[in-house]
Amino acid sequence: MSDYLLIRNVLPFKNKSASKELIDLLIGQDGLLEQVGSKIKAPTNSKKLDLKGAYLSRGWVDLHTHIYHGATDISLLPDQIGMQTGVTCLVDCGSAGEANFEGFRRYIAETAQEKIFSFLNLGSIGLVACNRVSELALGYRSVDFDRTLKVVETNRSLIRGIKVRASQVITGDLGVECVRLAKKLARISELPLIVHVGEPPPLLDDILPVLEKGDVITHAFNGKAGGNIMEDPHTFALTKEAKSRGVVLDVGHGKSSFSFEVAKFALKHGLSPDVISTDLHSHNYQGPVYDFPTTLSKLLTLGMSLEEVIECVTTSPRLVLSEPVNENWLVPGQPA
């Protein structure tokens, strides 16, 4: 049986801000929070960890990852980018489509230590060969509404949205029509739509009007020519308007989908992200993304407050996933 763990002198985040009073936490042998308070007396068989005023938040949620390891050519293992970096919930963003979702559920979601969710790809094959063979390479034949809806219905505990990659190298002749198809699937399924944006066509100007409250734009601060929000005032205004009606802006850093200049411009002009995610995969985890904390540090460097950053990786992504927010998380009996 494992020992108790006594964590001393932490400043917890509660209700969007950090406490100014140091507290101690006692975690029981069952992994549940046993006591919360100041100067807790340590049980005999306890390990002690003094954090000396460090901040403590709920576990982080990475809303955009690729973790269908062994089934796609870009995916990592969950434990490479999960608990060891502070991430307790990983969302695979479109690696699986309806044709191969069963393997994702059985071999990834059901075996991982982290909590796992999925945004199901519009294309039936998902990202088996990623950009070498687009999931929409066969045009309309790449999408099977009946099968996709059936997979969603039988896996609602895992599937929390529909994913479409809306950039020219993926969509081919479908253009913005792929976004409309994905939105129709999302509406029927009563799920949010998450849209990868990048190299046009389709134009972001044409994508944004399709989206509704709760839908997500990922790679919101990309620097792609014709596809970023900085170069055209009209596109920037459309993006601000979309956010005002509840469209979620996600960083989705990726290998080449985050621009410091675009993010700096957006923040300066009052457009901040709702969610910070990594888009971690096998082509970027050794740089430029590295890990989740590194990504958060970049947004801190650009001027976001620590409170804003923590909100973007705890409460906001949980709302996208329709997961309980649980602001009162430091309560005895809760999982540590």
Coordinates of C-alpha atoms in Angstrom, one line a residue:
M1 CA 0.0 0.0 0.0
S2 CA 1.4 3.4 -1.0
D3 CA 2.1 6.2 1.6
Y4 CA 0.2 9.3 2.2
L5 CA 1.4 12.4 0.4
L6 CA 1.5 15.7 2.3
I7 CA 2.0 18.8 0.0
R8 CA 2.9 21.9 1.9
N9 CA 2.7 25.6 1.1
V10 CA 0.8 25.9 -2.2
L11 CA -1.2 28.8 -3.6
P12 CA -4.3 27.2 -5.2
F13 CA -6.3 28.7 -8.1
K14 CA -9.9 29.0 -7.2
N15 CA -12.6 31.0 -9.0
K16 CA -10.2 32.3 -11.7
S17 CA -7.6 33.7 -9.4
A18 CA -4.8 32.4 -7.1
S19 CA -5.2 32.4 -3.4
K20 CA -2.9 34.7 -1.4
E21 CA -2.9 32.3 1.5
L22 CA -0.6 29.2 1.6
I23 CA -2.3 25.9 2.3
D24 CA -1.4 22.2 2.8
L25 CA -3.0 19.2 1.1
L26 CA -3.0 15.7 2.4
I27 CA -3.6 13.0 -0.3
G28 CA -4.7 9.6 1.1
Q29 CA -3.5 6.2 0.2
D30 CA -6.4 5.8 -2.2
G31 CA -5.4 8.8 -4.2
L32 CA -8.2 11.0 -2.9
L33 CA -7.8 14.4 -1.3
E34 CA -8.1 13.8 2.5
Q35 CA -7.4 17.1 4.1
V36 CA -7.1 20.8 3.0
G37 CA -5.9 23.4 5.4
S38 CA -2.9 25.1 7.0
K39 CA -0.2 23.3 9.0
I40 CA -1.7 19.8 8.5
K41 CA -0.1 17.2 10.8
A42 CA 1.5 14.5 8.7
P43 CA 0.6 10.9 9.3
T44 CA 3.5 8.6 10.2
N45 CA 3.7 6.9 6.8
S46 CA 3.7 10.0 4.7
K47 CA 5.9 11.5 2.0
K48 CA 6.3 15.2 2.3
L49 CA 6.7 17.8 -0.5
D50 CA 7.2 21.5 0.3
L51 CA 6.3 23.5 -2.8
K52 CA 7.4 26.8 -1.1
G53 CA 4.7 29.0 -2.5
A54 CA 4.2 27.5 -5.9
Y55 CA 0.9 27.8 -7.6
L56 CA -1.5 24.9 -7.9
S57 CA -4.3 24.5 -10.4
R58 CA -6.6 21.7 -11.5
G59 CA -5.2 19.3 -14.0
W60 CA -4.7 20.9 -17.5
V61 CA -6.7 20.0 -20.6
D62 CA -4.9 19.9 -24.0
L63 CA -7.8 20.3 -26.5
H64 CA -5.7 19.5 -29.6
T65 CA -3.3 16.5 -29.7
H66 CA -2.6 13.5 -31.8
I67 CA -2.3 10.3 -29.8
Y68 CA -3.6 7.5 -32.0
H69 CA -0.2 5.9 -31.8
G70 CA 0.5 3.1 -34.2
A71 CA -2.5 3.9 -36.4
T72 CA -1.5 7.2 -37.8
D73 CA 1.9 8.4 -39.0
I74 CA 2.0 11.5 -36.7
S75 CA 0.6 10.3 -33.4
L76 CA 2.4 10.1 -30.0
L77 CA 1.6 7.9 -27.0
P78 CA -0.6 9.6 -24.4
D79 CA 2.0 9.1 -21.6
Q80 CA 4.6 11.1 -23.7
I81 CA 2.6 14.3 -23.3
G82 CA 0.2 13.7 -20.5
M83 CA 0.5 13.4 -16.7
Q84 CA 4.3 14.1 -16.6
T85 CA 3.7 17.6 -18.0
G86 CA 0.7 18.4 -15.9
V87 CA -1.9 17.4 -18.5
T88 CA -4.6 15.1 -17.0
C89 CA -7.0 15.3 -20.0
L90 CA -5.9 14.8 -23.7
V91 CA -8.2 15.4 -26.6
D92 CA -7.2 13.7 -29.9
C93 CA -8.2 16.1 -32.6
G94 CA -9.2 14.2 -35.7
S95 CA -6.7 11.3 -35.8
A96 CA -9.5 8.8 -36.0
G97 CA -12.4 8.7 -38.4
E98 CA -15.4 6.5 -38.3
A99 CA -13.6 3.6 -40.1
N100 CA -10.9 3.2 -37.5
F101 CA -12.4 4.7 -34.3
E102 CA -12.9 1.3 -32.6
G103 CA -9.1 0.9 -32.4
F104 CA -8.8 4.3 -30.8
R105 CA -11.3 3.5 -28.2
R106 CA -10.0 0.1 -27.4
Y107 CA -6.2 0.6 -27.5
I108 CA -5.8 4.3 -26.6
A109 CA -8.8 5.7 -24.6
E110 CA -9.4 2.5 -22.5
T111 CA -5.7 2.0 -21.6
A112 CA -4.4 5.5 -21.0
Q113 CA -3.8 6.9 -17.5
E114 CA -5.0 10.3 -18.6
K115 CA -8.7 11.1 -19.4
I116 CA -9.1 10.8 -23.1
F117 CA -11.6 12.4 -25.5
S118 CA -11.9 12.6 -29.3
F119 CA -13.0 15.0 -32.0
L120 CA -14.0 12.6 -34.7
N121 CA -12.6 13.4 -38.2
L122 CA -15.1 14.2 -41.0
G123 CA -13.1 11.9 -43.3
S124 CA -13.7 8.2 -42.7
I125 CA -10.0 7.3 -42.6
G126 CA -8.8 10.0 -40.3
L127 CA -5.1 10.8 -40.4
V128 CA -3.8 7.4 -41.3
A129 CA -1.2 8.9 -43.6
C130 CA -1.9 12.6 -42.7
N131 CA -0.9 15.0 -45.5
R132 CA 0.5 12.2 -47.7
V133 CA -3.0 10.9 -48.2
S134 CA -5.7 13.4 -47.3
E135 CA -8.7 12.1 -45.4
L136 CA -10.7 14.0 -48.0
A137 CA -8.8 12.8 -51.1
L138 CA -11.8 11.1 -52.6
G139 CA -14.0 14.2 -52.3
Y140 CA -17.6 13.4 -51.3
R141 CA -16.8 9.7 -51.2
S142 CA -14.4 10.3 -48.3
V143 CA -17.4 11.1 -46.0
D144 CA -20.0 8.6 -44.9
F145 CA -22.8 10.3 -42.9
D146 CA -24.6 7.1 -41.9
R147 CA -21.5 5.3 -40.5
T148 CA -20.1 8.5 -38.9
L149 CA -23.4 9.2 -37.1
K150 CA -23.6 5.6 -35.9
V151 CA -20.0 5.7 -34.5
V152 CA -20.8 9.0 -32.7
E153 CA -24.0 7.6 -31.2
T154 CA -22.3 4.4 -29.8
N155 CA -19.3 6.4 -28.5
R156 CA -20.8 9.5 -27.0
S157 CA -18.8 9.2 -23.8
L158 CA -15.6 9.7 -25.8
I159 CA -16.5 11.7 -28.9
R160 CA -17.1 15.3 -28.0
G161 CA -17.0 17.0 -31.4
I162 CA -16.5 16.8 -35.2
K163 CA -13.1 17.8 -36.7
V164 CA -12.5 19.1 -40.2
R165 CA -9.2 20.3 -41.7
A166 CA -10.1 23.2 -43.9
S167 CA -7.0 24.1 -45.8
Q168 CA -6.3 23.6 -49.5
V169 CA -3.8 20.7 -49.3
I170 CA -6.5 18.7 -47.5
T171 CA -9.8 19.8 -49.0
G172 CA -8.9 19.8 -52.7
D173 CA -11.9 20.8 -54.8
L174 CA -14.3 20.5 -51.8
G175 CA -13.3 23.9 -50.5
V176 CA -15.6 25.4 -47.9
E177 CA -18.2 22.7 -48.7
C178 CA -16.3 20.4 -46.4
V179 CA -16.9 22.8 -43.5
R180 CA -20.6 22.8 -44.3
L181 CA -20.7 19.0 -44.4
A182 CA -18.9 18.8 -41.1
K183 CA -21.2 21.4 -39.6
K184 CA -24.3 19.4 -40.7
L185 CA -22.8 16.3 -39.0
A186 CA -22.1 18.3 -35.9
R187 CA -25.6 19.7 -35.7
I188 CA -27.3 16.3 -36.2
S189 CA -25.0 14.9 -33.5
E190 CA -25.5 17.9 -31.2
L191 CA -21.8 18.3 -30.9
P192 CA -19.4 21.2 -31.5
L193 CA -17.4 21.5 -34.7
I194 CA -13.6 22.2 -34.6
V195 CA -12.1 23.6 -37.7
H196 CA -8.4 23.5 -38.6
V197 CA -7.6 26.7 -40.6
G198 CA -4.4 27.5 -42.5
E199 CA -3.5 27.8 -46.2
P200 CA -6.6 28.9 -48.2
P201 CA -8.8 28.1 -49.9
P202 CA -11.2 28.0 -48.2
L203 CA -10.9 31.5 -46.8
L204 CA -11.4 32.1 -43.1
D205 CA -13.9 34.8 -44.2
D206 CA -16.1 32.0 -45.7
I207 CA -15.6 29.6 -42.8
L208 CA -16.5 31.9 -39.9
P209 CA -20.1 32.5 -40.9
V210 CA -20.8 28.7 -40.9
L211 CA -19.8 28.5 -37.2
E212 CA -22.1 28.8 -34.2
K213 CA -21.7 29.3 -30.4
G214 CA -19.5 26.5 -29.0
D215 CA -17.7 25.7 -32.3
V216 CA -13.9 26.0 -32.4
I217 CA -11.3 27.6 -34.7
T218 CA -8.0 25.9 -34.1
H219 CA -4.7 27.4 -35.3
A220 CA -6.4 30.8 -34.7
F221 CA -3.1 32.6 -34.6
N222 CA -1.4 31.0 -37.6
G223 CA 0.7 33.1 -39.9
K224 CA -0.2 31.5 -43.3
A225 CA -0.5 33.9 -46.2
G226 CA -4.1 34.5 -47.0
G227 CA -5.2 32.6 -43.9
N228 CA -4.1 34.7 -40.9
I229 CA -6.1 37.3 -39.1
M230 CA -3.5 40.1 -39.1
E231 CA -3.1 40.8 -42.8
D232 CA -6.7 41.8 -43.6
P233 CA -8.7 44.1 -41.3
H234 CA -11.9 42.6 -42.7
T235 CA -10.9 39.1 -41.6
F236 CA -9.8 40.4 -38.2
A237 CA -13.2 42.1 -37.7
L238 CA -15.0 38.9 -38.8
T239 CA -13.0 36.9 -36.2
K240 CA -13.8 39.3 -33.4
E241 CA -17.5 39.2 -34.3
A242 CA -17.4 35.4 -34.3
K243 CA -15.8 35.3 -30.9
S244 CA -18.5 37.8 -29.6
R245 CA -21.2 35.3 -30.6
G246 CA -19.5 32.4 -28.8
V247 CA -17.1 30.8 -31.4
V248 CA -14.1 29.5 -29.5
L249 CA -10.6 30.6 -30.5
D250 CA -7.9 27.9 -29.9
V251 CA -4.2 28.4 -30.2
G252 CA -3.4 24.9 -31.6
H253 CA 0.3 25.7 -31.8
G254 CA 1.5 22.9 -34.1
K255 CA 4.6 22.8 -36.2
S256 CA 3.9 25.8 -38.3
S257 CA 0.5 27.0 -37.2
F258 CA 1.4 29.6 -34.6
S259 CA 2.9 33.0 -35.3
F260 CA 4.3 35.2 -32.5
E261 CA 3.6 38.3 -34.6
V262 CA 0.0 37.4 -35.3
A263 CA -0.6 36.5 -31.6
K264 CA 1.0 39.7 -30.5
F265 CA -1.1 41.7 -32.9
A266 CA -4.3 40.0 -31.8
L267 CA -3.7 40.5 -28.1
K268 CA -2.7 44.1 -28.6
H269 CA -6.1 44.7 -30.4
G270 CA -8.2 42.9 -27.8
L271 CA -8.5 39.5 -29.3
S272 CA -7.3 36.8 -26.9
P273 CA -7.6 33.0 -27.2
D274 CA -10.3 31.2 -25.3
V275 CA -8.3 27.9 -25.2
I276 CA -4.5 27.2 -25.4
S277 CA -3.6 23.8 -26.9
T278 CA -0.5 22.3 -28.4
D279 CA -1.4 20.2 -31.5
L280 CA 1.4 18.0 -30.3
H281 CA 2.4 15.2 -32.7
S282 CA 5.5 13.3 -33.7
H283 CA 6.8 16.0 -36.0
N284 CA 6.8 18.8 -33.4
Y285 CA 7.3 17.4 -29.9
Q286 CA 11.1 17.8 -30.2
G287 CA 10.5 21.4 -31.4
P288 CA 9.0 23.9 -31.9
V289 CA 6.2 22.8 -29.5
Y290 CA 8.1 20.5 -27.0
D291 CA 5.3 20.3 -24.4
F292 CA 2.3 21.9 -22.9
P293 CA 4.1 24.1 -20.3
T294 CA 6.4 25.5 -23.0
T295 CA 3.3 26.5 -25.0
L296 CA 1.8 28.2 -21.9
S297 CA 5.0 30.1 -21.3
K298 CA 4.9 31.6 -24.8
L299 CA 1.4 33.1 -24.1
L300 CA 2.7 34.4 -20.8
T301 CA 5.6 36.0 -22.6
L302 CA 3.2 37.7 -25.1
G303 CA 1.4 39.4 -22.2
M304 CA -1.4 37.2 -21.0
S305 CA -1.8 37.0 -17.3
L306 CA -1.2 33.8 -15.4
E307 CA -4.9 33.8 -14.4
E308 CA -5.9 34.1 -18.1
V309 CA -3.6 31.3 -19.1
I310 CA -4.9 28.9 -16.4
E311 CA -8.5 29.7 -17.4
C312 CA -7.6 28.7 -21.0
V313 CA -6.4 25.3 -20.0
T314 CA -8.8 24.4 -17.2
T315 CA -12.3 25.9 -17.4
S316 CA -12.6 26.9 -21.0
P317 CA -11.6 23.5 -22.6
R318 CA -13.9 21.7 -20.2
L319 CA -16.8 23.9 -21.4
V320 CA -16.0 22.9 -25.0
L321 CA -16.1 19.2 -24.0
S322 CA -19.3 19.6 -21.9
E323 CA -17.3 18.4 -18.9
P324 CA -18.0 19.6 -15.3
V325 CA -16.1 22.7 -14.6
N326 CA -15.9 22.0 -10.8
E327 CA -14.5 25.3 -9.5
N328 CA -14.7 24.0 -6.0
W329 CA -12.1 21.3 -6.7
L330 CA -10.2 21.4 -3.4
V331 CA -12.7 19.4 -1.4
P332 CA -11.9 16.2 0.6
G333 CA -13.0 13.1 -1.3
Q334 CA -12.0 14.5 -4.7
P335 CA -9.4 12.6 -6.8
A336 CA -6.0 14.2 -6.4

